[in-house]
mmCIF file of C-alpha atoms in Angstrom:
data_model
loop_
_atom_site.group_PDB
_atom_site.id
_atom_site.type_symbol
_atom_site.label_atom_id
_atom_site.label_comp_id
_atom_site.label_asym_id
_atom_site.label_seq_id
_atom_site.Cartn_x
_atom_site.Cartn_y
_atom_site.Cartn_z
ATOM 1 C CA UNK V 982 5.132 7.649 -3.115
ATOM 2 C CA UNK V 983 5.961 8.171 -7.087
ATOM 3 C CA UNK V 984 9.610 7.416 -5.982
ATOM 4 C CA UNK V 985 9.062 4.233 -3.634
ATOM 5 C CA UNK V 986 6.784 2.552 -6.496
ATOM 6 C CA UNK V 987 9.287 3.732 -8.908
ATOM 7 C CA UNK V 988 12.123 2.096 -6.666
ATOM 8 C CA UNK V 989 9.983 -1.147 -6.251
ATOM 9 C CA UNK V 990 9.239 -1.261 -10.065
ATOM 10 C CA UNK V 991 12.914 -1.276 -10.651
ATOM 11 C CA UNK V 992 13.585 -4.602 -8.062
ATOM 12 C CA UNK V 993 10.695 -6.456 -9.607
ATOM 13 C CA UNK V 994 12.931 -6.221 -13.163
ATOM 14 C CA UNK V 995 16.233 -6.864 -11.390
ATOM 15 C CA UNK V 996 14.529 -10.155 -10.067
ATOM 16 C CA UNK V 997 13.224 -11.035 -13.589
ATOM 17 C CA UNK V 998 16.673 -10.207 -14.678
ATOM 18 C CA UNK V 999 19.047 -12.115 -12.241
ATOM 19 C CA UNK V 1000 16.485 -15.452 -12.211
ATOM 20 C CA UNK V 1001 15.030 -15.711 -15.851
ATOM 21 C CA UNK V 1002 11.343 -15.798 -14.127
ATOM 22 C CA UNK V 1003 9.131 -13.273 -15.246
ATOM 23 C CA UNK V 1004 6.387 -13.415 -12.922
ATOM 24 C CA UNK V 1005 5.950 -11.579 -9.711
ATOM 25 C CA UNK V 1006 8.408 -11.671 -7.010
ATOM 26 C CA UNK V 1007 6.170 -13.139 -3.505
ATOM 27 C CA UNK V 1008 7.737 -10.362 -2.033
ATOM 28 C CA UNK V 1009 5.957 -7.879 -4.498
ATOM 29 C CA UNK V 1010 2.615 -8.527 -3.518
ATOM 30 C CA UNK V 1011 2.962 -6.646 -0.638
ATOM 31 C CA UNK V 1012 5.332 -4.092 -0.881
ATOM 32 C CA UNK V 1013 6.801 -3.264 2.644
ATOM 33 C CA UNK V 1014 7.715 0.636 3.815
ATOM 34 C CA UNK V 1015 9.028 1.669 6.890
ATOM 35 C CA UNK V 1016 6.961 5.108 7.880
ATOM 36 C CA UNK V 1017 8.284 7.641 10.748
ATOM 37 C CA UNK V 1018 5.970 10.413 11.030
ATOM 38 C CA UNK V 1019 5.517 12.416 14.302
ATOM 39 C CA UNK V 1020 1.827 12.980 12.984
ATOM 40 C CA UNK V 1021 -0.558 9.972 13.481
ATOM 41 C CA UNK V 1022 -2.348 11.253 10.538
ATOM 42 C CA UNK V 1023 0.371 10.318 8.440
ATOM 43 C CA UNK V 1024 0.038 6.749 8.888
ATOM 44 C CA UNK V 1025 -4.009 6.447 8.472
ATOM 45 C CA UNK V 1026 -3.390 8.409 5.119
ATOM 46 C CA UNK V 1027 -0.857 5.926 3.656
ATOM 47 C CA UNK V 1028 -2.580 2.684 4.979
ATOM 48 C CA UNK V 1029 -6.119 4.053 3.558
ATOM 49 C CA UNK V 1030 -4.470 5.328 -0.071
ATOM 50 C CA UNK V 1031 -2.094 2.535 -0.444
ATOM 51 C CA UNK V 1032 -3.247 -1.149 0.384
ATOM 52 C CA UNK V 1033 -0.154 -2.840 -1.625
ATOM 53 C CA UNK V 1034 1.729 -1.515 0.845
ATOM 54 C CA UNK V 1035 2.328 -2.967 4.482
ATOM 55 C CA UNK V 1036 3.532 0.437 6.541
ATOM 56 C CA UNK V 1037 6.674 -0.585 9.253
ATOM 57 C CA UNK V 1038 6.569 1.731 12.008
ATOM 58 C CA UNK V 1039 4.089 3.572 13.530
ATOM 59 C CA UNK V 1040 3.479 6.537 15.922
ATOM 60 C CA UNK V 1041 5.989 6.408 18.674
ATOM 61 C CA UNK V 1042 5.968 7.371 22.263
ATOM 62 C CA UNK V 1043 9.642 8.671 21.920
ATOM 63 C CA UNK V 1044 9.171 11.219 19.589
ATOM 64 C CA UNK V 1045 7.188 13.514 22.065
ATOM 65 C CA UNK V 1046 9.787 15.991 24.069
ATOM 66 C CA UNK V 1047 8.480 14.867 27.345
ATOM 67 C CA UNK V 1048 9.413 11.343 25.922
ATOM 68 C CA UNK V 1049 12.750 11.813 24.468
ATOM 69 C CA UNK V 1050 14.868 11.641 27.452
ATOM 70 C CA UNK V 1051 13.181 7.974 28.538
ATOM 71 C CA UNK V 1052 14.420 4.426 28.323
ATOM 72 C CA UNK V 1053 11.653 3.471 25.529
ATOM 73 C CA UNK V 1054 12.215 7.282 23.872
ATOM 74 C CA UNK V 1055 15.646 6.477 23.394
ATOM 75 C CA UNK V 1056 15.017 2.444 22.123
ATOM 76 C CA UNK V 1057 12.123 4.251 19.870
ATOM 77 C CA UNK V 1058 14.260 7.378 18.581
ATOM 78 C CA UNK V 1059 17.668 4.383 17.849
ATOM 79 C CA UNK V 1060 15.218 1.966 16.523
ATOM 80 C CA UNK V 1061 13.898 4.158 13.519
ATOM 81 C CA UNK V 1062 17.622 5.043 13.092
ATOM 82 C CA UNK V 1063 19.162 1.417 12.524
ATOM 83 C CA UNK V 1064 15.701 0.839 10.202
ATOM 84 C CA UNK V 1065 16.718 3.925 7.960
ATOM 85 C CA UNK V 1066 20.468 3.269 7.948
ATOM 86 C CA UNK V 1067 19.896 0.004 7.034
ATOM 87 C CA UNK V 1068 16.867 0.999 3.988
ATOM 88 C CA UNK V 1069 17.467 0.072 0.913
ATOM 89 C CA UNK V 1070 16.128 3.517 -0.064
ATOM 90 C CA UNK V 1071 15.234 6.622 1.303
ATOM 91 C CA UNK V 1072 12.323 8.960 0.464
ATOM 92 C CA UNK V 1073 12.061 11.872 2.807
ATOM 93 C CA UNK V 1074 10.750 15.335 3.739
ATOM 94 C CA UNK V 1075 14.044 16.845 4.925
ATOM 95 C CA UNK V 1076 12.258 18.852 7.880
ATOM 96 C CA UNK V 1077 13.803 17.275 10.964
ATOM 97 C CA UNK V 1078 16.971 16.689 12.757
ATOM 98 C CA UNK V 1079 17.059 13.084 13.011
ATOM 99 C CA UNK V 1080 16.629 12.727 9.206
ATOM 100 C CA UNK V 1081 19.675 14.776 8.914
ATOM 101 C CA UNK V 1082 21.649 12.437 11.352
ATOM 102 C CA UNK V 1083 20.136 9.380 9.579
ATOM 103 C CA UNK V 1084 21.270 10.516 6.163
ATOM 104 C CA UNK V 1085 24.831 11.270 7.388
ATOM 105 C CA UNK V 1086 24.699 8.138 9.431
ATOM 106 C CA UNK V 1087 24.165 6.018 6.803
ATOM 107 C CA UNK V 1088 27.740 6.172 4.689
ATOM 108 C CA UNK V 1089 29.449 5.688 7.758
ATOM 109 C CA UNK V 1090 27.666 2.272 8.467
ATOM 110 C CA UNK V 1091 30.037 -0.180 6.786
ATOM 111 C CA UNK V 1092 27.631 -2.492 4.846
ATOM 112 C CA UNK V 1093 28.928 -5.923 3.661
ATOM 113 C CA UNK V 1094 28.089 -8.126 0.508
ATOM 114 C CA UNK V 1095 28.349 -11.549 -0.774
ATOM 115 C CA UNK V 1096 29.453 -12.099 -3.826
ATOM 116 C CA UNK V 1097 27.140 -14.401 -6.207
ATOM 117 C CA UNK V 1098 29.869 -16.050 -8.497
ATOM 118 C CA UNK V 1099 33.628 -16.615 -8.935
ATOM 119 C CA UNK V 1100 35.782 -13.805 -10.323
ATOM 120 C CA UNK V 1101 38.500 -16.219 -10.903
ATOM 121 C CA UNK V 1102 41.223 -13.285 -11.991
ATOM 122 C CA UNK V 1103 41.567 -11.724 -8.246
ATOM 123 C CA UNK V 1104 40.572 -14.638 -6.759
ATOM 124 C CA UNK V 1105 37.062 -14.059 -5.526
ATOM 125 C CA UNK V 1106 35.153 -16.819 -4.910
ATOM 126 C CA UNK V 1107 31.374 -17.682 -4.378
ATOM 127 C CA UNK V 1108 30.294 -16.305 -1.111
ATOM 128 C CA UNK V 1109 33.360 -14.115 -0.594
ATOM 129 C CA UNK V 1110 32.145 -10.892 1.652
ATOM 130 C CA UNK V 1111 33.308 -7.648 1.027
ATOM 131 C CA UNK V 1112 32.988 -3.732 1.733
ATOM 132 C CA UNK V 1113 32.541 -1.699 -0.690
ATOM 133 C CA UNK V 1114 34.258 2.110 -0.270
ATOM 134 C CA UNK V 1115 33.616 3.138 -3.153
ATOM 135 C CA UNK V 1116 32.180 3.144 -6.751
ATOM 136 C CA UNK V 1117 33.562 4.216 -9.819
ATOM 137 C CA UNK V 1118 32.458 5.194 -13.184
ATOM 138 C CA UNK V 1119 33.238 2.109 -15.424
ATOM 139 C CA UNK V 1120 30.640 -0.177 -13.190
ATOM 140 C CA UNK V 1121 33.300 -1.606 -11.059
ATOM 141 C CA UNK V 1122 33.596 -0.942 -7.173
ATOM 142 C CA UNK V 1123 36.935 -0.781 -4.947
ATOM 143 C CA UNK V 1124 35.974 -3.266 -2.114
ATOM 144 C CA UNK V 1125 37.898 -4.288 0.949
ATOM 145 C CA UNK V 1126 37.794 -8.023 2.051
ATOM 146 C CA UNK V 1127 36.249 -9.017 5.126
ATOM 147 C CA UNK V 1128 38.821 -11.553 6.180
ATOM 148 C CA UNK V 1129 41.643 -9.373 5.171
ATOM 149 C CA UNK V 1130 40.873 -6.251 5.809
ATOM 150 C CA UNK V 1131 43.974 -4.917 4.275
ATOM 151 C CA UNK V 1132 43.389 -6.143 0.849
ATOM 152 C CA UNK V 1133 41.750 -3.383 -1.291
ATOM 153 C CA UNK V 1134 40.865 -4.298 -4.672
ATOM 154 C CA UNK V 1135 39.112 -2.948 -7.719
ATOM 155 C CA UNK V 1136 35.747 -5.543 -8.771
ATOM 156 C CA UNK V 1137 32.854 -5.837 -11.110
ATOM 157 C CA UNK V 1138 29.994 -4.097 -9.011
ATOM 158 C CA UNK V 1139 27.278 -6.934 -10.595
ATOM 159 C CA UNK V 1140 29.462 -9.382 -8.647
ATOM 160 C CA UNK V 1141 27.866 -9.033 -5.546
ATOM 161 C CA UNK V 1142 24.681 -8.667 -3.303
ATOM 162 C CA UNK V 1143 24.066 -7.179 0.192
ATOM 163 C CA UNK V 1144 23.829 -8.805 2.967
ATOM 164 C CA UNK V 1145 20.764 -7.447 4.365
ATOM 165 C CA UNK V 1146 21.106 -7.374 8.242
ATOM 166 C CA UNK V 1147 17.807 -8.189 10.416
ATOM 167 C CA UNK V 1148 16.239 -7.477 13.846
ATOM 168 C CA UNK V 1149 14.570 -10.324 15.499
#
């Protein structure tokens, strides 16, 4: 959990940073973690040594063997998949296969942001969505446009956000 508080620590200053306010987030208060375990212990642990947090997830049906093969093991097993692919960050005890697939799963989910102000010399403008493919050294990113998804173009990486994608 030293990383995920560390990681959490980190967003509270980027908020202070990008808005000027230097009280708590809301969204602080209760820090939200998704938590895949096969072991139900896992989750009574973290809920009893951790009350900031709120733990996502729980112990799932579809993890068992005789399980895996079902209509809700499958939803279960492709459900904890599109949470991780989609986290913002990833702590993990690398002892399983479908952490392995996650991991590798994740850069080849193309992720799109927004950008948060006009960058008026390649003609970006407020709201523009991108995909980035890449970062580079000097801070900037090489992004492909949405709309025209054959324009590739070198941009400042502070110029944009993710679009974080939700399931209803």
């Amino acid at each position: 959990m030293f990383y995920v508080e560390h990681f959490f620590d980190l967003k509270e200053v980027e908020h202070s940073l990008e808005t000027g306010n230097t009280s708590q987030p809301v969204w602080s208060r209760q820090r939200r973690v998704l938590l895949t375990a096969d072991d139900a212990a896992v989750f009574h642990e973290a809920k009893s040594q951790y009350s900031r947090y709120e733990f996502i997830g729980g112990l799932r049906n579809g993890s068992s063997i005789k399980n895996r093969g079902s209509s809700q093991g499958v939803f279960d097993m492709n459900l904890d998949l599109h949470l991780l692919i989609a986290a913002d960050f990833i702590v993990c005890a690398y002892t399983s296969n479908s952490v392995d697939e996650m991991y590798s799963a994740q850069f080849t989910h193309k992720r799109w942001w927004r950008a948060i102000a006009d960058f008026e010399r390649e003609d970006v403008k407020l709201g523009d969505e991108v995909s980035i493919e890449s970062t580079q050294w000097d801070g900037f990113v090489q992004a492909e446009w949405k709309l025209n998804g054959t324009r590739n173009i070198k941009l400042p990486a502070y110029l944009f956000h993710e679009i974080v994608e939700t399931i209803l």
